[in-house]
Coordinates of N, CA, C and O in Angstrom, one line a residue:
H9 N 32.7 48.6 128.3 CA 32.8 47.9 129.5 C 34.2 47.0 129.3 O 33.8 46.2 128.3
E10 N 34.9 47.0 130.1 CA 36.0 45.8 130.0 C 35.9 44.7 131.3 O 35.6 45.4 132.4
T11 N 36.2 43.8 131.3 CA 36.5 43.0 132.0 C 37.9 42.5 132.6 O 38.5 42.3 131.6
F12 N 38.4 42.6 133.6 CA 39.8 42.3 134.2 C 39.8 41.6 134.9 O 39.1 40.7 135.7
K13 N 40.8 40.5 134.5 CA 41.3 39.3 135.0 C 41.9 39.6 136.4 O 43.2 40.1 136.2
L14 N 41.6 39.3 137.5 CA 42.4 39.8 138.9 C 43.5 38.7 139.2 O 44.1 39.4 139.7
T15 N 43.0 37.5 139.2 CA 43.7 36.3 139.6 C 43.5 35.5 138.5 O 42.5 35.5 137.4
D16 N 43.8 34.0 138.9 CA 43.5 33.1 137.6 C 41.8 32.7 138.0 O 41.3 32.2 136.8
T17 N 41.4 32.8 138.9 CA 40.1 32.4 139.0 C 38.8 33.7 139.6 O 37.7 33.2 139.3
I18 N 39.5 34.7 139.2 CA 38.4 36.0 139.7 C 38.7 36.9 138.6 O 39.8 37.5 138.4
S19 N 37.6 37.2 138.1 CA 37.5 38.5 137.1 C 36.5 39.7 137.5 O 35.7 39.5 138.5
Y20 N 36.7 40.6 137.2 CA 35.6 41.9 137.7 C 35.6 42.9 136.4 O 36.5 43.1 135.8
R21 N 34.4 43.2 136.4 CA 33.7 44.1 135.4 C 33.2 45.2 136.3 O 32.1 45.3 136.9
P22 N 33.7 46.4 136.4 CA 33.2 47.6 137.3 C 32.0 48.3 136.6 O 31.8 47.9 134.9
D23 N 31.2 49.0 137.3 CA 29.8 49.6 136.8 C 30.2 50.5 135.8 O 29.2 50.5 134.9
F24 N 30.9 51.3 136.2 CA 31.0 52.7 135.4 C 32.6 53.2 135.3 O 33.5 52.8 136.1
Y25 N 32.9 53.6 134.0 CA 34.5 54.4 133.8 C 34.2 55.7 133.3 O 33.4 55.8 132.6
I26 N 34.8 56.5 134.1 CA 35.0 57.8 133.4 C 36.2 57.9 133.2 O 37.3 58.3 133.7
P27 N 36.3 58.3 131.8 CA 37.6 58.3 131.2 C 38.4 59.7 131.4 O 39.6 59.6 131.4
E28 N 37.8 60.6 131.4 CA 38.4 62.0 131.6 C 39.3 62.1 133.0 O 40.2 62.7 133.0
D29 N 38.6 61.2 134.0 CA 39.2 61.2 135.2 C 40.0 59.7 135.6 O 40.8 59.7 136.5
N30 N 40.2 59.1 134.4 CA 40.5 57.6 134.6 C 40.1 56.9 136.0 O 40.9 56.4 136.6
L31 N 38.8 56.9 136.0 CA 38.1 56.5 137.4 C 36.9 55.6 137.3 O 36.2 55.6 136.4
Y32 N 37.0 54.6 137.9 CA 36.0 53.2 137.9 C 35.2 53.5 139.1 O 35.4 54.1 140.2
I33 N 33.9 53.3 138.7 CA 32.9 53.4 140.1 C 32.1 52.1 139.9 O 31.6 51.5 139.0
E34 N 32.0 51.7 141.3 CA 31.1 50.7 141.7 C 30.0 50.9 142.5 O 30.2 51.6 143.4
V35 N 28.8 50.3 142.0 CA 27.6 50.7 142.8 C 27.1 49.3 143.6 O 26.9 48.3 142.7
K36 N 27.0 49.6 144.9 CA 26.6 48.2 145.5 C 25.7 48.5 146.6 O 25.8 49.6 147.4
G37 N 24.7 47.8 146.7 CA 23.4 48.1 147.9 C 23.8 47.3 148.8 O 23.6 47.7 149.6
R38 N 24.4 46.2 148.6 CA 24.8 45.2 149.5 C 26.2 44.7 149.2 O 26.4 44.0 148.2
L39 N 27.1 44.8 150.2 CA 28.6 44.6 150.2 C 28.7 43.3 151.0 O 29.0 43.3 151.8
L40 N 29.6 42.4 149.7 CA 29.7 41.1 150.8 C 31.3 40.9 150.5 O 31.9 41.8 149.8
D41 N 31.7 40.1 151.1 CA 33.1 39.7 151.4 C 33.6 39.7 149.9 O 35.2 40.2 149.7
A42 N 33.4 38.9 149.0 CA 33.8 38.6 147.7 C 33.8 39.9 147.0 O 34.9 40.2 146.2
D43 N 32.9 40.8 147.1 CA 33.2 42.2 146.5 C 34.3 43.0 147.1 O 34.9 43.5 146.1
L44 N 34.5 43.2 148.1 CA 35.2 43.9 148.7 C 36.8 43.1 148.3 O 37.9 43.7 147.9
L45 N 37.1 41.8 148.2 CA 38.1 41.2 147.8 C 38.4 41.6 146.3 O 39.6 42.1 146.1
K46 N 37.6 42.0 145.3 CA 37.8 42.4 144.1 C 38.0 43.8 144.2 O 38.9 44.1 143.0
L47 N 37.4 44.4 144.9 CA 37.8 45.9 144.8 C 39.1 46.0 145.4 O 39.8 47.1 145.0
E48 N 39.6 45.5 146.3 CA 41.0 45.3 146.7 C 42.1 44.9 145.8 O 42.9 45.7 145.4
L49 N 41.5 43.8 145.1 CA 42.6 43.3 144.1 C 42.7 44.4 143.0 O 43.7 44.5 142.3
F50 N 41.7 44.8 142.7 CA 41.6 45.7 141.2 C 42.2 47.1 141.9 O 43.0 47.6 141.1
E51 N 42.4 47.7 143.1 CA 43.1 48.7 143.4 C 44.5 48.5 143.7 O 45.5 49.2 143.1
S52 N 45.0 47.2 143.8 CA 46.1 46.8 143.9 C 46.8 46.6 142.6 O 48.2 46.8 142.4
L53 N 46.1 46.5 141.5 CA 46.7 46.6 140.2 C 46.9 48.2 139.8 O 47.4 48.4 138.7
G54 N 46.6 49.3 140.7 CA 46.9 50.4 140.4 C 45.7 51.3 139.8 O 45.8 52.3 139.4
F55 N 44.5 50.7 139.6 CA 43.1 51.5 139.2 C 42.8 52.2 140.4 O 42.6 51.7 141.7
T56 N 42.4 53.2 139.8 CA 41.2 54.1 141.0 C 39.6 53.7 140.9 O 39.1 53.8 139.6
I57 N 39.3 53.3 142.1 CA 37.8 53.3 142.0 C 36.8 53.6 143.1 O 37.5 53.6 144.2
L58 N 35.9 54.2 143.3 CA 34.9 54.6 144.1 C 34.0 53.7 144.1 O 33.2 53.1 143.2
L59 N 33.7 53.4 145.6 CA 32.3 52.5 146.0 C 31.2 53.4 146.4 O 31.5 54.4 147.2
W60 N 29.8 53.4 145.7 CA 28.9 54.2 145.8 C 28.1 52.9 146.4 O 27.4 52.3 145.6
D61 N 27.5 53.3 147.7 CA 26.6 52.7 148.4 C 25.5 53.5 148.4 O 25.2 54.6 148.0
S62 N 24.4 53.1 149.3 CA 23.0 53.5 149.4 C 23.3 54.8 150.1 O 22.5 56.0 149.4
D63 N 24.0 55.0 150.8 CA 24.4 56.4 151.5 C 24.9 57.5 150.6 O 24.5 58.5 150.5
E64 N 25.6 57.1 149.7 CA 26.5 57.8 148.9 C 25.3 58.3 147.7 O 25.2 59.2 147.3
L65 N 24.6 57.3 147.3 CA 23.5 57.6 146.3 C 22.5 58.3 146.6 O 22.2 59.4 146.1
Q66 N 22.1 58.2 148.0 CA 21.5 59.3 148.8 C 21.7 60.7 148.6 O 21.2 62.0 148.6
R67 N 23.2 60.6 149.0 CA 23.9 62.1 149.1 C 24.0 62.9 147.6 O 23.7 63.8 147.7
L68 N 24.0 61.9 146.8 CA 24.4 62.5 145.4 C 22.7 62.7 145.0 O 22.6 63.0 143.5
N69 N 21.6 62.3 145.7 CA 20.4 62.7 145.3 C 19.8 61.8 143.9 O 19.2 62.4 143.3
L70 N 20.3 60.5 144.1 CA 20.0 59.6 142.9 C 18.9 58.7 143.6 O 18.3 58.0 142.9
I71 N 18.9 58.5 144.9 CA 17.8 57.8 145.4 C 17.2 58.3 146.5 O 17.9 59.2 147.1
D72 N 16.1 58.2 147.0 CA 15.5 58.6 147.8 C 15.8 57.9 149.4 O 16.3 56.9 149.2
H73 N 15.0 58.2 150.6 CA 15.4 57.5 151.8 C 14.7 56.5 152.0 O 15.0 55.4 152.8
N74 N 13.7 55.7 150.9 CA 13.2 54.5 150.9 C 14.2 53.7 149.8 O 13.4 52.6 149.2
K75 N 15.1 54.3 149.3 CA 15.9 53.8 148.2 C 15.3 53.3 147.0 O 15.6 52.7 146.2
K76 N 14.2 54.3 146.8 CA 13.8 54.4 145.3 C 14.6 55.5 144.4 O 15.0 56.6 144.9
V77 N 14.7 55.0 143.2 CA 15.2 56.0 142.3 C 14.6 57.2 142.0 O 13.3 57.4 142.0
I78 N 15.4 58.4 142.1 CA 14.8 59.6 141.8 C 14.9 60.1 140.7 O 16.0 60.3 140.0
Y79 N 13.5 60.2 139.8 CA 13.6 60.4 138.6 C 13.6 62.2 138.2 O 12.6 62.7 138.8
N80 N 14.2 62.8 137.5 CA 14.2 64.3 137.4 C 13.8 64.5 135.8 O 14.5 64.2 135.0
D81 N 12.7 64.9 135.8 CA 12.1 65.1 134.2 C 12.2 66.2 133.9 O 12.4 67.4 134.6

């Protein structure tokens, strides 16, 4: 994981990086204004990032409707 300096006072470390697609992924259950600012600054530097919220995690079948992680054995 790499930490990016976005401004003199704001740093950001994405949750995941997919090198094959040069794609970053951020997982947020609750999105705050400060989080949005970091994502916007990160994108303004030319990076591609996807935001996965609870709806997306459910769509991907990673959590259930109660927001519990789905384990596939």
